[in-house]
Amino acid sequence: MAVRRKTLVLTLCAVVLSGAIVAAAGGYWLLTRRGLGALERAEAAYARGDWAEAKTNYGWYLARHPDDVDRLERYAEVSLKLLDDRPAAVRDAARAYVSVARLRENDRAAAERAAETCERHGLWGDLDYCADLFLRRYPSDPSFQYWTALAEQVLGRENSALARYRRLSETESCPAKAVGAMAGLLRMQGLTEQALSELDKAVQRFPSDPAYLVERARFHLADKRRPEAERDVAAAAALKPDDPEVLLASAQCQAANRQWKEAATTARKVLESSPDSAEAYSLIVNANFGLKVPEETVALLRDADSYFLADHPDLYSKLCEIQIGLGDYDGADKSIAAFRSAYPNATAHFDYLEAIRLTRQGKAAQAVAKLRTV
């Protein structure tokens, strides 16, 4: 009996082991098959403009060939062409750019592109990684020093960021935005006078560069010192009147003074040379609110580039809210559908938009019930 039981146990073990081997072999076969034909499928999908299919297959190929720089470039390109699940798409593109820059050791432009992509899309953890990585490669480069400090600041390492900004401010190639960021951090710590002193020193050191005047003007605006801000903007405009950042600061001063028409006009000038300026769009939206012309905001945002809207969910949300407020439910449905496609995981936000619609339609109880889920 004992021998029979032992034989049965051994037989069962053999069956289980055989099943595991078959499953592992099948998984390996599937992965191998996917990898082997992935490049051909990716290239074919790319040629016909099927970006999602191309991205999937480039991903399979790169899993087996992670150092193929040309295909990493393609993977980043097709990722940025995707509107569905936009946060995942831009994250994957940024990480591909980081890989490209890591492999191209002497290509500073590739490293800069990677960091810029991370900053533009608010990928602060990725920026922290890549800025630190490339700062080791370019230790005296002010751009990578700035990006490292910026990532530290956003991720809550303010003291480290402030120390890095201070060191950077003492160099002859300190970016103006680094001085502005340092001043902002000092103000948050209650050191407003010290912050102004740093801005004053930067303006004196770089008298022919309007960017430092713009940073000081924005600091004054944040502290509600409008006359001082306007003086700095006027001085910056005397140096470079058509500079987009100078125009943007001018529009911000006009908006602070509730000169809505002038602010909208100036912000539109910004868009002529910087069509992707989210700050200019936001200024126009706020100005239109002040002017009580919401339909102009709908026209502005409805005609905006779809990729731009997908990268700025706050503006997408504003478009949906205004369309609902105007009773344009068909237009709102289209905007919300596109918005939902770009941000499929933002369910609470779409419940909020639905609550706004229910309120607008006089269904207060249903709106309250919907908001309980937010």
C-alpha positions as semicolon CSV with decimal commas, in nm:
position;residue;x (nm);y (nm);z (nm)
1;M;0,000;0,000;0,000
2;A;0,284;0,237;0,090
3;V;0,458;0,159;-0,241
4;R;0,136;0,224;-0,434
5;R;0,085;0,559;-0,257
6;K;0,444;0,663;-0,328
7;T;0,403;0,569;-0,696
8;L;0,082;0,776;-0,716
9;V;0,249;1,081;-0,561
10;L;0,545;1,056;-0,798
11;T;0,308;1,026;-1,094
12;L;0,114;1,337;-0,988
13;C;0,437;1,532;-0,943
14;A;0,549;1,430;-1,289
15;V;0,220;1,545;-1,439
16;V;0,237;1,882;-1,262
17;L;0,601;1,931;-1,363
18;S;0,522;1,841;-1,723
19;G;0,238;2,092;-1,725
20;A;0,466;2,363;-1,589
21;I;0,728;2,286;-1,854
22;V;0,466;2,298;-2,130
23;A;0,328;2,629;-1,996
24;A;0,675;2,779;-1,972
25;A;0,762;2,659;-2,319
26;G;0,437;2,801;-2,453
27;G;0,504;3,136;-2,286
28;Y;0,856;3,144;-2,424
29;W;0,728;3,055;-2,771
30;L;0,468;3,333;-2,753
31;L;0,722;3,592;-2,638
32;T;0,971;3,481;-2,901
33;R;0,712;3,490;-3,176
34;R;0,595;3,834;-3,072
35;G;0,952;3,960;-3,065
36;L;1,063;3,807;-3,393
37;G;0,795;3,964;-3,610
38;A;0,749;4,277;-3,403
39;L;0,982;4,502;-3,601
40;E;0,820;4,418;-3,934
41;R;0,472;4,474;-3,789
42;A;0,587;4,798;-3,627
43;E;0,735;4,935;-3,949
44;A;0,423;4,839;-4,146
45;A;0,196;5,002;-3,888
46;Y;0,413;5,315;-3,888
47;A;0,391;5,336;-4,269
48;R;0,011;5,329;-4,263
49;G;-0,017;5,568;-3,966
50;D;-0,147;5,316;-3,712
51;W;0,036;5,469;-3,418
52;A;-0,108;5,246;-3,146
53;E;-0,017;4,926;-3,334
54;A;0,327;5,067;-3,415
55;K;0,390;5,157;-3,049
56;T;0,289;4,812;-2,927
57;N;0,516;4,632;-3,171
58;Y;0,811;4,868;-3,128
59;G;0,772;4,797;-2,758
60;W;0,792;4,422;-2,816
61;Y;1,096;4,468;-3,038
62;L;1,274;4,698;-2,793
63;A;1,222;4,451;-2,512
64;R;1,466;4,228;-2,704
65;H;1,680;4,508;-2,852
66;P;1,682;4,789;-2,590
67;D;1,989;4,959;-2,742
68;D;1,844;5,019;-3,089
69;V;1,853;5,399;-3,086
70;D;1,671;5,447;-3,417
71;R;1,376;5,237;-3,298
72;L;1,374;5,413;-2,962
73;E;1,335;5,738;-3,157
74;R;1,046;5,585;-3,350
75;Y;0,887;5,455;-3,030
76;A;0,899;5,804;-2,879
77;E;0,761;5,957;-3,199
78;V;0,460;5,727;-3,223
79;S;0,395;5,758;-2,850
80;L;0,362;6,136;-2,883
81;K;0,118;6,088;-3,172
82;L;-0,127;5,903;-2,945
83;L;-0,414;6,090;-2,784
84;D;-0,563;5,792;-2,597
85;D;-0,435;5,765;-2,239
86;R;-0,218;6,068;-2,294
87;P;-0,032;6,055;-1,959
88;A;0,096;5,704;-2,035
89;A;0,187;5,800;-2,392
90;V;0,397;6,103;-2,298
91;R;0,558;5,915;-2,010
92;D;0,668;5,638;-2,246
93;A;0,797;5,892;-2,499
94;A;0,998;6,075;-2,233
95;R;1,154;5,754;-2,108
96;A;1,248;5,655;-2,462
97;Y;1,415;5,994;-2,507
98;V;1,607;5,938;-2,183
99;S;1,725;5,601;-2,316
100;V;1,833;5,760;-2,644
101;A;2,031;6,027;-2,461
102;R;2,188;5,769;-2,230
103;L;2,308;5,570;-2,533
104;R;2,428;5,876;-2,727
105;E;2,694;5,976;-2,479
106;N;2,820;6,282;-2,669
107;D;2,481;6,412;-2,783
108;R;2,394;6,699;-2,550
109;A;2,090;6,795;-2,761
110;A;1,939;6,450;-2,701
111;A;1,987;6,489;-2,326
112;E;1,833;6,835;-2,335
113;R;1,533;6,705;-2,531
114;A;1,477;6,433;-2,271
115;A;1,481;6,681;-1,982
116;E;1,262;6,932;-2,166
117;T;1,004;6,663;-2,239
118;C;0,993;6,562;-1,874
119;E;0,954;6,923;-1,762
120;R;0,691;7,009;-2,023
121;H;0,470;6,719;-1,921
122;G;0,525;6,743;-1,547
123;L;0,706;6,410;-1,519
124;W;0,895;6,517;-1,210
125;G;1,023;6,176;-1,102
126;D;1,159;6,113;-1,450
127;L;1,310;6,461;-1,460
128;D;1,476;6,396;-1,125
129;Y;1,634;6,080;-1,265
130;C;1,744;6,210;-1,604
131;A;1,865;6,552;-1,484
132;D;2,082;6,386;-1,221
133;L;2,207;6,135;-1,479
134;F;2,305;6,399;-1,732
135;L;2,438;6,642;-1,473
136;R;2,708;6,383;-1,405
137;R;2,789;6,392;-1,775
138;Y;2,774;6,773;-1,797
139;P;2,857;6,887;-1,440
140;S;2,897;7,256;-1,525
141;D;2,596;7,282;-1,755
142;P;2,352;7,542;-1,614
143;S;2,048;7,386;-1,782
144;F;2,095;7,050;-1,613
145;Q;2,175;7,221;-1,284
146;Y;1,845;7,407;-1,316
147;W;1,647;7,093;-1,407
148;T;1,797;6,905;-1,113
149;A;1,701;7,186;-0,875
150;L;1,353;7,214;-1,026
151;A;1,288;6,842;-0,977
152;E;1,414;6,864;-0,619
153;Q;1,185;7,160;-0,554
154;V;0,871;6,997;-0,693
155;L;0,942;6,667;-0,518
156;G;0,968;6,841;-0,181
157;R;1,344;6,864;-0,136
158;E;1,330;7,243;-0,103
159;N;1,651;7,294;0,095
160;S;1,859;7,100;-0,155
161;A;1,690;7,286;-0,442
162;L;1,753;7,624;-0,280
163;A;2,120;7,546;-0,224
164;R;2,155;7,442;-0,587
165;Y;1,973;7,756;-0,710
166;R;2,206;7,970;-0,497
167;R;2,517;7,811;-0,647
168;L;2,373;7,849;-0,995
169;S;2,284;8,216;-0,936
170;E;2,649;8,295;-0,874
171;T;2,756;8,177;-1,220
172;E;2,774;8,389;-1,534
173;S;2,530;8,166;-1,720
174;C;2,248;8,136;-1,469
175;P;1,908;8,102;-1,642
176;A;1,662;8,374;-1,545
177;K;1,398;8,114;-1,453
178;A;1,639;7,969;-1,197
179;V;1,659;8,309;-1,026
180;G;1,281;8,335;-1,035
181;A;1,242;7,988;-0,885
182;M;1,493;8,069;-0,611
183;A;1,307;8,389;-0,527
184;G;0,982;8,196;-0,507
185;L;1,131;7,945;-0,266
186;L;1,274;8,222;-0,048
187;R;0,935;8,393;-0,036
188;M;0,772;8,065;0,073
189;Q;1,017;8,061;0,365
190;G;0,917;8,416;0,461
191;L;1,236;8,569;0,320
192;T;1,074;8,817;0,081
193;E;1,338;9,087;0,117
194;Q;1,615;8,840;0,052
195;A;1,427;8,714;-0,252
196;L;1,396;9,066;-0,392
197;S;1,763;9,126;-0,326
198;E;1,853;8,821;-0,536
199;L;1,629;8,941;-0,818
200;D;1,778;9,291;-0,801
201;K;2,130;9,151;-0,824
202;A;2,037;8,941;-1,127
203;V;1,882;9,240;-1,307
204;Q;2,196;9,444;-1,240
205;R;2,427;9,165;-1,358
206;F;2,235;9,108;-1,682
207;P;2,106;9,455;-1,779
208;S;2,055;9,373;-2,147
209;D;1,850;9,057;-2,091
210;P;1,476;9,123;-2,040
211;A;1,419;8,776;-1,893
212;Y;1,547;8,885;-1,551
213;L;1,319;9,189;-1,551
214;V;1,028;8,959;-1,637
215;E;1,108;8,733;-1,342
216;R;1,117;9,029;-1,107
217;A;0,793;9,164;-1,252
218;R;0,618;8,832;-1,187
219;F;0,752;8,830;-0,833
220;H;0,608;9,178;-0,778
221;L;0,274;9,068;-0,925
222;A;0,258;8,770;-0,692
223;D;0,304;9,011;-0,400
224;K;0,045;9,252;-0,546
225;R;0,299;9,528;-0,617
226;R;0,152;9,621;-0,952
227;P;0,328;9,955;-1,014
228;E;0,668;9,791;-0,964
229;A;0,570;9,504;-1,191
230;E;0,455;9,742;-1,463
231;R;0,783;9,934;-1,445
232;D;0,981;9,615;-1,493
233;V;0,762;9,505;-1,785
234;A;0,802;9,845;-1,950
235;A;1,181;9,822;-1,911
236;A;1,178;9,467;-2,056
237;A;0,963;9,581;-2,349
238;A;1,212;9,860;-2,423
239;L;1,477;9,591;-2,465
240;K;1,275;9,334;-2,658
241;P;0,916;9,436;-2,728
242;D;0,814;9,128;-2,929
243;D;0,959;8,868;-2,694
244;P;0,682;8,619;-2,601
245;E;0,774;8,618;-2,231
246;V;0,773;8,999;-2,222
247;L;0,433;9,007;-2,389
248;L;0,304;8,741;-2,151
249;A;0,420;8,941;-1,848
250;S;0,253;9,247;-1,996
251;A;-0,074;9,055;-2,036
252;Q;-0,044;8,934;-1,676
253;C;-0,011;9,294;-1,556
254;Q;-0,314;9,396;-1,762
255;A;-0,516;9,108;-1,620
256;A;-0,411;9,202;-1,265
257;N;-0,553;9,550;-1,335
258;R;-0,873;9,394;-1,479
259;Q;-0,794;9,536;-1,821
260;W;-0,953;9,228;-1,974
261;K;-0,972;9,341;-2,334
262;E;-0,610;9,452;-2,340
263;A;-0,497;9,134;-2,164
264;A;-0,674;8,914;-2,418
265;T;-0,529;9,110;-2,710
266;T;-0,175;9,089;-2,573
267;A;-0,209;8,718;-2,494
268;R;-0,320;8,651;-2,851
269;K;0,001;8,818;-2,970
270;V;0,189;8,566;-2,757
271;L;0,013;8,281;-2,937
272;E;0,127;8,415;-3,274
273;S;0,487;8,323;-3,191
274;S;0,427;8,066;-2,915
275;P;0,114;7,871;-3,016
276;D;0,165;7,619;-2,734
277;S;0,170;7,875;-2,452
278;A;-0,072;7,739;-2,193
279;E;-0,028;8,058;-1,991
280;A;-0,149;8,268;-2,284
281;Y;-0,454;8,046;-2,330
282;S;-0,534;8,069;-1,959
283;L;-0,506;8,447;-1,969
284;I;-0,750;8,467;-2,261
285;V;-0,992;8,231;-2,084
286;N;-0,983;8,448;-1,769
287;A;-1,016;8,767;-1,972
288;N;-1,318;8,629;-2,156
289;F;-1,473;8,544;-1,819
290;G;-1,417;8,903;-1,708
291;L;-1,566;9,030;-2,034
292;K;-1,861;8,787;-2,000
293;V;-1,802;8,631;-2,342
294;P;-1,780;8,256;-2,266
295;E;-1,869;8,166;-2,625
296;E;-1,534;8,315;-2,733
297;T;-1,356;8,081;-2,495
298;V;-1,543;7,785;-2,645
299;A;-1,438;7,894;-2,995
300;L;-1,077;7,941;-2,882
301;L;-1,044;7,603;-2,713
302;R;-1,253;7,409;-2,963
303;D;-1,017;7,524;-3,238
304;A;-0,703;7,452;-3,035
305;D;-0,474;7,170;-3,142
306;S;-0,605;6,838;-3,007
307;Y;-0,261;6,740;-2,878
308;F;-0,227;7,072;-2,698
309;L;-0,560;7,018;-2,522
310;A;-0,470;6,661;-2,433
311;D;-0,152;6,790;-2,270
312;H;-0,342;7,054;-2,068
313;P;-0,637;6,887;-1,892
314;D;-0,723;7,204;-1,701
315;L;-0,808;7,376;-2,030
316;Y;-0,995;7,068;-2,153
317;S;-1,201;7,073;-1,834
318;K;-1,271;7,444;-1,872
319;L;-1,401;7,388;-2,226
320;C;-1,639;7,117;-2,103
321;E;-1,763;7,328;-1,810
322;I;-1,834;7,632;-2,026
323;Q;-2,015;7,426;-2,291
324;I;-2,234;7,278;-2,018
325;G;-2,293;7,623;-1,872
326;L;-2,405;7,750;-2,214
327;G;-2,642;7,456;-2,254
328;D;-2,442;7,318;-2,545
329;Y;-2,479;6,957;-2,436
330;D;-2,397;6,807;-2,774
331;G;-2,074;7,002;-2,787
332;A;-2,000;6,913;-2,426
333;D;-2,060;6,543;-2,497
334;K;-1,804;6,550;-2,778
335;S;-1,549;6,736;-2,566
336;I;-1,601;6,507;-2,267
337;A;-1,570;6,196;-2,486
338;A;-1,235;6,318;-2,620
339;F;-1,125;6,426;-2,273
340;R;-1,221;6,087;-2,127
341;S;-1,027;5,908;-2,401
342;A;-0,718;6,112;-2,315
343;Y;-0,760;6,060;-1,938
344;P;-0,943;5,727;-1,890
345;N;-0,850;5,703;-1,521
346;A;-0,984;6,046;-1,419
347;T;-1,328;5,905;-1,330
348;A;-1,382;6,143;-1,038
349;H;-1,337;6,443;-1,265
350;F;-1,594;6,316;-1,512
351;D;-1,840;6,258;-1,226
352;Y;-1,781;6,622;-1,133
353;L;-1,860;6,736;-1,488
354;E;-2,174;6,523;-1,487
355;A;-2,278;6,684;-1,160
356;I;-2,239;7,027;-1,320
357;R;-2,464;6,917;-1,606
358;L;-2,728;6,777;-1,369
359;T;-2,725;7,102;-1,171
360;R;-2,763;7,304;-1,492
361;Q;-3,060;7,085;-1,584
362;G;-3,226;7,144;-1,246
363;K;-3,157;6,796;-1,108
364;A;-2,996;6,903;-0,783
365;A;-3,058;6,579;-0,591
366;Q;-2,897;6,370;-0,863
367;A;-2,605;6,613;-0,878
368;V;-2,547;6,579;-0,502
369;A;-2,560;6,200;-0,533
370;K;-2,307;6,212;-0,814
371;L;-2,074;6,437;-0,616
372;R;-2,070;6,188;-0,330
373;T;-1,861;5,965;-0,555
374;V;-1,605;6,237;-0,629
